[in-house]
């Protein structure tokens, strides 16, 4: 149940309970008031009838108050009370007049009972009319209260959904998003938006510092590294020289990767998109890597991509499978989908959960490396508008799936 429905349901339940409770209290109070008034009238009429009886005047007469001696319709409880020498009144049903209030007292030494009956039909009708008014008021108040609760809940829910959408945008990398500009008010929701904005600004600042540090380190290393490469080439031939040159080349590749990561992080890359036959592009990349790859093309397709970046993505995926996997590397092309699978221990759980992280090679079984290959592949994937996902095969091995956008059909272009 959404927050809006929870608030609306709670408001409706509370308003119904309060309205019903108030309605019952008003109903009981009005019944008690009418009964007390009728009893007072009956007792007053009984006193008048008793005076007339003592003066030997006629007791019965017209009107709502009727006095009589030993009235057969007198309720038995009241007759017994009067026979005991006490005076009392009682609301009872029965008789052609319907509900009545009786008052009775014993006369002539208790041999006879003088009673007065006051009709209660008008009072009962007044109570019924009041009950209808109370019911209408209860329904109207519940409707208005629930409507107000729904409107308030909808406003709160709408503001929270706006804040949640902005927060998801921040989680997707748009750290310059600000919720406070979208959420008005000065309540707790606005406080939450301000706190998220503060977190977003701090996260944005830290990411910028990290990107700037990566770019600065790479640029600072590039100049001495160039001299180091030149010096290594001047060393005399031999095994030590080969080891030094290999390490220098590895360091050079690391610096170039750092520069590439910094450009991708800064969104400074612009793709050169064109229609590319996927089968030919994949086989070209496999040839450039020089790896032993089992290529299977189930269905060829024309994709819209940057061929240089596609080479970089597939090359990194194949090199990662060769370095960290085991057995034969399988590459499958099915339409716009490319799947690269190795037969090693598979991707670690943190990579499947959080995606590639720079300078993380995860579990020891996946070998060595600086952890930039998959990060660069994911960055170029974002630039060309493709999607790259990482999973593990049920029977073992890591699986990287690249889905490329389809090339537009020339028939749909009015210029052709």
PDB file of N, CA and C in Angstrom, residues 313-376:
ATOM      1  N   UNK A 313      35.951  -1.686 -26.395  1.00  0.00           N
ATOM      2  CA  UNK A 313      35.069  -2.425 -25.481  1.00  0.00           C
ATOM      3  C   UNK A 313      35.301  -3.928 -25.612  1.00  0.00           C
ATOM      4  N   UNK A 314      35.189  -4.446 -26.844  1.00  0.00           N
ATOM      5  CA  UNK A 314      35.346  -5.887 -27.041  1.00  0.00           C
ATOM      6  C   UNK A 314      36.760  -6.338 -26.705  1.00  0.00           C
ATOM      7  N   UNK A 315      37.755  -5.501 -27.052  1.00  0.00           N
ATOM      8  CA  UNK A 315      39.123  -5.860 -26.714  1.00  0.00           C
ATOM      9  C   UNK A 315      39.324  -6.007 -25.217  1.00  0.00           C
ATOM     10  N   UNK A 316      38.793  -5.083 -24.431  1.00  0.00           N
ATOM     11  CA  UNK A 316      38.920  -5.174 -22.979  1.00  0.00           C
ATOM     12  C   UNK A 316      38.177  -6.378 -22.423  1.00  0.00           C
ATOM     13  N   UNK A 317      36.994  -6.663 -22.985  1.00  0.00           N
ATOM     14  CA  UNK A 317      36.246  -7.833 -22.509  1.00  0.00           C
ATOM     15  C   UNK A 317      36.993  -9.133 -22.817  1.00  0.00           C
ATOM     16  N   UNK A 318      37.577  -9.217 -24.012  1.00  0.00           N
ATOM     17  CA  UNK A 318      38.316 -10.429 -24.376  1.00  0.00           C
ATOM     18  C   UNK A 318      39.600 -10.556 -23.562  1.00  0.00           C
ATOM     19  N   UNK A 319      40.312  -9.449 -23.361  1.00  0.00           N
ATOM     20  CA  UNK A 319      41.532  -9.503 -22.557  1.00  0.00           C
ATOM     21  C   UNK A 319      41.216  -9.852 -21.105  1.00  0.00           C
ATOM     22  N   UNK A 320      40.101  -9.344 -20.596  1.00  0.00           N
ATOM     23  CA  UNK A 320      39.697  -9.677 -19.225  1.00  0.00           C
ATOM     24  C   UNK A 320      39.368 -11.162 -19.117  1.00  0.00           C
ATOM     25  N   UNK A 321      38.671 -11.715 -20.130  1.00  0.00           N
ATOM     26  CA  UNK A 321      38.348 -13.147 -20.123  1.00  0.00           C
ATOM     27  C   UNK A 321      39.608 -13.990 -20.228  1.00  0.00           C
ATOM     28  N   UNK A 322      40.569 -13.527 -21.027  1.00  0.00           N
ATOM     29  CA  UNK A 322      41.813 -14.288 -21.168  1.00  0.00           C
ATOM     30  C   UNK A 322      42.651 -14.230 -19.898  1.00  0.00           C
ATOM     31  N   UNK A 323      42.677 -13.075 -19.251  1.00  0.00           N
ATOM     32  CA  UNK A 323      43.520 -12.900 -18.067  1.00  0.00           C
ATOM     33  C   UNK A 323      42.917 -13.561 -16.834  1.00  0.00           C
ATOM     34  N   UNK A 324      41.639 -13.446 -16.671  1.00  0.00           N
ATOM     35  CA  UNK A 324      41.014 -13.893 -15.416  1.00  0.00           C
ATOM     36  C   UNK A 324      40.206 -15.167 -15.561  1.00  0.00           C
ATOM     37  N   UNK A 325      39.887 -15.573 -16.784  1.00  0.00           N
ATOM     38  CA  UNK A 325      39.075 -16.768 -16.965  1.00  0.00           C
ATOM     39  C   UNK A 325      39.924 -17.999 -17.187  1.00  0.00           C
ATOM     40  N   UNK A 326      39.341 -18.958 -17.830  1.00  0.00           N
ATOM     41  CA  UNK A 326      40.031 -20.200 -18.116  1.00  0.00           C
ATOM     42  C   UNK A 326      39.352 -20.927 -19.248  1.00  0.00           C
ATOM     43  N   UNK A 327      40.101 -21.750 -19.945  1.00  0.00           N
ATOM     44  CA  UNK A 327      39.529 -22.499 -21.053  1.00  0.00           C
ATOM     45  C   UNK A 327      39.316 -21.627 -22.267  1.00  0.00           C
ATOM     46  N   UNK A 328      38.430 -22.064 -23.140  1.00  0.00           N
ATOM     47  CA  UNK A 328      38.168 -21.363 -24.393  1.00  0.00           C
ATOM     48  C   UNK A 328      37.299 -20.134 -24.161  1.00  0.00           C
ATOM     49  N   UNK A 329      37.647 -19.044 -24.842  1.00  0.00           N
ATOM     50  CA  UNK A 329      36.824 -17.836 -24.799  1.00  0.00           C
ATOM     51  C   UNK A 329      35.792 -17.941 -25.918  1.00  0.00           C
ATOM     52  N   UNK A 330      34.532 -17.835 -25.564  1.00  0.00           N
ATOM     53  CA  UNK A 330      33.439 -17.955 -26.541  1.00  0.00           C
ATOM     54  C   UNK A 330      32.818 -16.586 -26.767  1.00  0.00           C
ATOM     55  N   UNK A 331      32.706 -16.197 -28.032  1.00  0.00           N
ATOM     56  CA  UNK A 331      32.075 -14.924 -28.394  1.00  0.00           C
ATOM     57  C   UNK A 331      30.917 -15.233 -29.335  1.00  0.00           C
ATOM     58  N   UNK A 332      29.723 -14.831 -28.931  1.00  0.00           N
ATOM     59  CA  UNK A 332      28.514 -15.111 -29.719  1.00  0.00           C
ATOM     60  C   UNK A 332      27.893 -13.793 -30.165  1.00  0.00           C
ATOM     61  N   UNK A 333      27.523 -13.746 -31.419  1.00  0.00           N
ATOM     62  CA  UNK A 333      26.836 -12.586 -31.980  1.00  0.00           C
ATOM     63  C   UNK A 333      25.437 -13.028 -32.382  1.00  0.00           C
ATOM     64  N   UNK A 334      24.437 -12.353 -31.806  1.00  0.00           N
ATOM     65  CA  UNK A 334      23.041 -12.681 -32.109  1.00  0.00           C
ATOM     66  C   UNK A 334      22.294 -11.373 -32.332  1.00  0.00           C
ATOM     67  N   UNK A 335      22.242 -10.944 -33.585  1.00  0.00           N
ATOM     68  CA  UNK A 335      21.600  -9.669 -33.878  1.00  0.00           C
ATOM     69  C   UNK A 335      22.441  -8.520 -33.358  1.00  0.00           C
ATOM     70  N   UNK A 336      21.843  -7.718 -32.469  1.00  0.00           N
ATOM     71  CA  UNK A 336      22.557  -6.585 -31.874  1.00  0.00           C
ATOM     72  C   UNK A 336      23.224  -6.963 -30.555  1.00  0.00           C
ATOM     73  N   UNK A 337      23.190  -8.215 -30.179  1.00  0.00           N
ATOM     74  CA  UNK A 337      23.701  -8.672 -28.890  1.00  0.00           C
ATOM     75  C   UNK A 337      25.003  -9.436 -29.087  1.00  0.00           C
ATOM     76  N   UNK A 338      26.011  -9.056 -28.288  1.00  0.00           N
ATOM     77  CA  UNK A 338      27.305  -9.737 -28.280  1.00  0.00           C
ATOM     78  C   UNK A 338      27.530 -10.306 -26.883  1.00  0.00           C
ATOM     79  N   UNK A 339      27.882 -11.577 -26.807  1.00  0.00           N
ATOM     80  CA  UNK A 339      28.127 -12.240 -25.527  1.00  0.00           C
ATOM     81  C   UNK A 339      29.545 -12.789 -25.505  1.00  0.00           C
ATOM     82  N   UNK A 340      30.285 -12.423 -24.462  1.00  0.00           N
ATOM     83  CA  UNK A 340      31.646 -12.920 -24.260  1.00  0.00           C
ATOM     84  C   UNK A 340      31.646 -13.756 -22.994  1.00  0.00           C
ATOM     85  N   UNK A 341      32.066 -15.016 -23.119  1.00  0.00           N
ATOM     86  CA  UNK A 341      32.046 -15.909 -21.968  1.00  0.00           C
ATOM     87  C   UNK A 341      33.386 -16.614 -21.835  1.00  0.00           C
ATOM     88  N   UNK A 342      33.853 -16.697 -20.579  1.00  0.00           N
ATOM     89  CA  UNK A 342      35.028 -17.527 -20.302  1.00  0.00           C
ATOM     90  C   UNK A 342      34.590 -18.725 -19.467  1.00  0.00           C
ATOM     91  N   UNK A 343      35.526 -19.558 -19.064  1.00  0.00           N
ATOM     92  CA  UNK A 343      35.209 -20.756 -18.284  1.00  0.00           C
ATOM     93  C   UNK A 343      35.997 -20.769 -16.983  1.00  0.00           C
ATOM     94  N   UNK A 344      36.171 -19.562 -16.400  1.00  0.00           N
ATOM     95  CA  UNK A 344      36.896 -19.434 -15.142  1.00  0.00           C
ATOM     96  C   UNK A 344      35.969 -19.450 -13.949  1.00  0.00           C
ATOM     97  N   UNK A 345      36.399 -18.837 -12.844  1.00  0.00           N
ATOM     98  CA  UNK A 345      35.586 -18.837 -11.616  1.00  0.00           C
ATOM     99  C   UNK A 345      34.392 -17.900 -11.669  1.00  0.00           C
ATOM    100  N   UNK A 346      34.263 -17.079 -12.708  1.00  0.00           N
ATOM    101  CA  UNK A 346      33.125 -16.170 -12.797  1.00  0.00           C
ATOM    102  C   UNK A 346      33.411 -14.832 -12.147  1.00  0.00           C
ATOM    103  N   UNK A 347      32.508 -13.894 -12.375  1.00  0.00           N
ATOM    104  CA  UNK A 347      32.648 -12.576 -11.780  1.00  0.00           C
ATOM    105  C   UNK A 347      32.366 -12.658 -10.272  1.00  0.00           C
ATOM    106  N   UNK A 348      33.070 -11.879  -9.465  1.00  0.00           N
ATOM    107  CA  UNK A 348      32.794 -11.873  -8.021  1.00  0.00           C
ATOM    108  C   UNK A 348      31.461 -11.199  -7.721  1.00  0.00           C
ATOM    109  N   UNK A 349      30.947 -11.470  -6.531  1.00  0.00           N
ATOM    110  CA  UNK A 349      29.628 -10.946  -6.158  1.00  0.00           C
ATOM    111  C   UNK A 349      29.608  -9.426  -6.124  1.00  0.00           C
ATOM    112  N   UNK A 350      30.694  -8.795  -5.650  1.00  0.00           N
ATOM    113  CA  UNK A 350      30.683  -7.333  -5.560  1.00  0.00           C
ATOM    114  C   UNK A 350      30.643  -6.683  -6.933  1.00  0.00           C
ATOM    115  N   UNK A 351      31.242  -7.315  -7.949  1.00  0.00           N
ATOM    116  CA  UNK A 351      31.155  -6.757  -9.296  1.00  0.00           C
ATOM    117  C   UNK A 351      29.747  -6.909  -9.854  1.00  0.00           C
ATOM    118  N   UNK A 352      29.116  -8.059  -9.602  1.00  0.00           N
ATOM    119  CA  UNK A 352      27.741  -8.250 -10.061  1.00  0.00           C
ATOM    120  C   UNK A 352      26.794  -7.282  -9.366  1.00  0.00           C
ATOM    121  N   UNK A 353      27.095  -6.949  -8.120  1.00  0.00           N
ATOM    122  CA  UNK A 353      26.215  -6.069  -7.349  1.00  0.00           C
ATOM    123  C   UNK A 353      26.460  -4.591  -7.656  1.00  0.00           C
ATOM    124  N   UNK A 354      27.735  -4.170  -7.688  1.00  0.00           N
ATOM    125  CA  UNK A 354      28.075  -2.758  -7.810  1.00  0.00           C
ATOM    126  C   UNK A 354      28.610  -2.367  -9.170  1.00  0.00           C
ATOM    127  N   UNK A 355      28.892  -3.327 -10.038  1.00  0.00           N
ATOM    128  CA  UNK A 355      29.487  -3.010 -11.323  1.00  0.00           C
ATOM    129  C   UNK A 355      31.004  -2.894 -11.214  1.00  0.00           C
ATOM    130  N   UNK A 356      31.689  -2.687 -12.340  1.00  0.00           N
ATOM    131  CA  UNK A 356      33.152  -2.578 -12.318  1.00  0.00           C
ATOM    132  C   UNK A 356      33.614  -1.369 -11.508  1.00  0.00           C
ATOM    133  N   UNK A 357      34.645  -1.569 -10.706  1.00  0.00           N
ATOM    134  CA  UNK A 357      35.239  -0.509  -9.903  1.00  0.00           C
ATOM    135  C   UNK A 357      36.719  -0.425 -10.235  1.00  0.00           C
ATOM    136  N   UNK A 358      37.187   0.783 -10.434  1.00  0.00           N
ATOM    137  CA  UNK A 358      38.585   0.955 -10.789  1.00  0.00           C
ATOM    138  C   UNK A 358      39.497   0.513  -9.656  1.00  0.00           C
ATOM    139  N   UNK A 359      40.624  -0.066 -10.013  1.00  0.00           N
ATOM    140  CA  UNK A 359      41.648  -0.543  -9.081  1.00  0.00           C
ATOM    141  C   UNK A 359      41.109  -1.632  -8.156  1.00  0.00           C
ATOM    142  N   UNK A 360      40.145  -2.381  -8.663  1.00  0.00           N
ATOM    143  CA  UNK A 360      39.650  -3.542  -7.918  1.00  0.00           C
ATOM    144  C   UNK A 360      39.734  -4.754  -8.825  1.00  0.00           C
ATOM    145  N   UNK A 361      40.513  -5.720  -8.395  1.00  0.00           N
ATOM    146  CA  UNK A 361      40.575  -6.979  -9.137  1.00  0.00           C
ATOM    147  C   UNK A 361      39.815  -8.081  -8.415  1.00  0.00           C
ATOM    148  N   UNK A 362      39.214  -7.720  -7.288  1.00  0.00           N
ATOM    149  CA  UNK A 362      38.321  -8.611  -6.548  1.00  0.00           C
ATOM    150  C   UNK A 362      39.042  -9.865  -6.072  1.00  0.00           C
ATOM    151  N   UNK A 363      38.446 -11.028  -6.299  1.00  0.00           N
ATOM    152  CA  UNK A 363      38.974 -12.250  -5.705  1.00  0.00           C
ATOM    153  C   UNK A 363      40.309 -12.625  -6.318  1.00  0.00           C
ATOM    154  N   UNK A 364      41.098 -13.296  -5.544  1.00  0.00           N
ATOM    155  CA  UNK A 364      42.437 -13.660  -5.979  1.00  0.00           C
ATOM    156  C   UNK A 364      42.406 -14.626  -7.157  1.00  0.00           C
ATOM    157  N   UNK A 365      41.356 -15.440  -7.227  1.00  0.00           N
ATOM    158  CA  UNK A 365      41.317 -16.441  -8.282  1.00  0.00           C
ATOM    159  C   UNK A 365      41.227 -15.811  -9.670  1.00  0.00           C
ATOM    160  N   UNK A 366      40.794 -14.582  -9.775  1.00  0.00           N
ATOM    161  CA  UNK A 366      40.645 -13.953 -11.092  1.00  0.00           C
ATOM    162  C   UNK A 366      41.935 -13.285 -11.538  1.00  0.00           C
ATOM    163  N   UNK A 367      43.016 -13.499 -10.820  1.00  0.00           N
ATOM    164  CA  UNK A 367      44.318 -13.079 -11.306  1.00  0.00           C
ATOM    165  C   UNK A 367      44.683 -11.681 -10.916  1.00  0.00           C
ATOM    166  N   UNK A 368      45.627 -11.109 -11.645  1.00  0.00           N
ATOM    167  CA  UNK A 368      46.159  -9.803 -11.309  1.00  0.00           C
ATOM    168  C   UNK A 368      45.661  -8.765 -12.314  1.00  0.00           C
ATOM    169  N   UNK A 369      45.972  -7.507 -12.056  1.00  0.00           N
ATOM    170  CA  UNK A 369      45.548  -6.420 -12.927  1.00  0.00           C
ATOM    171  C   UNK A 369      45.191  -5.209 -12.108  1.00  0.00           C
ATOM    172  N   UNK A 370      45.007  -4.067 -12.781  1.00  0.00           N
ATOM    173  CA  UNK A 370      44.681  -2.831 -12.065  1.00  0.00           C
ATOM    174  C   UNK A 370      43.201  -2.505 -12.086  1.00  0.00           C
ATOM    175  N   UNK A 371      42.376  -3.345 -12.679  1.00  0.00           N
ATOM    176  CA  UNK A 371      40.933  -3.185 -12.582  1.00  0.00           C
ATOM    177  C   UNK A 371      40.349  -2.069 -13.414  1.00  0.00           C
ATOM    178  N   UNK A 372      41.067  -1.563 -14.426  1.00  0.00           N
ATOM    179  CA  UNK A 372      40.556  -0.471 -15.248  1.00  0.00           C
ATOM    180  C   UNK A 372      39.913  -0.943 -16.545  1.00  0.00           C
ATOM    181  N   UNK A 373      40.176  -2.179 -16.952  1.00  0.00           N
ATOM    182  CA  UNK A 373      39.684  -2.655 -18.243  1.00  0.00           C
ATOM    183  C   UNK A 373      38.173  -2.632 -18.345  1.00  0.00           C
ATOM    184  N   UNK A 374      37.495  -3.233 -17.370  1.00  0.00           N
ATOM    185  CA  UNK A 374      36.032  -3.271 -17.405  1.00  0.00           C
ATOM    186  C   UNK A 374      35.446  -1.885 -17.160  1.00  0.00           C
ATOM    187  N   UNK A 375      36.128  -1.077 -16.329  1.00  0.00           N
ATOM    188  CA  UNK A 375      35.662   0.290 -16.096  1.00  0.00           C
ATOM    189  C   UNK A 375      35.688   1.095 -17.392  1.00  0.00           C
ATOM    190  N   UNK A 376      36.784   0.961 -18.171  1.00  0.00           N
ATOM    191  CA  UNK A 376      36.879   1.657 -19.456  1.00  0.00           C
ATOM    192  C   UNK A 376      35.833   1.130 -20.430  1.00  0.00           C
TER     193      UNK A 376
END
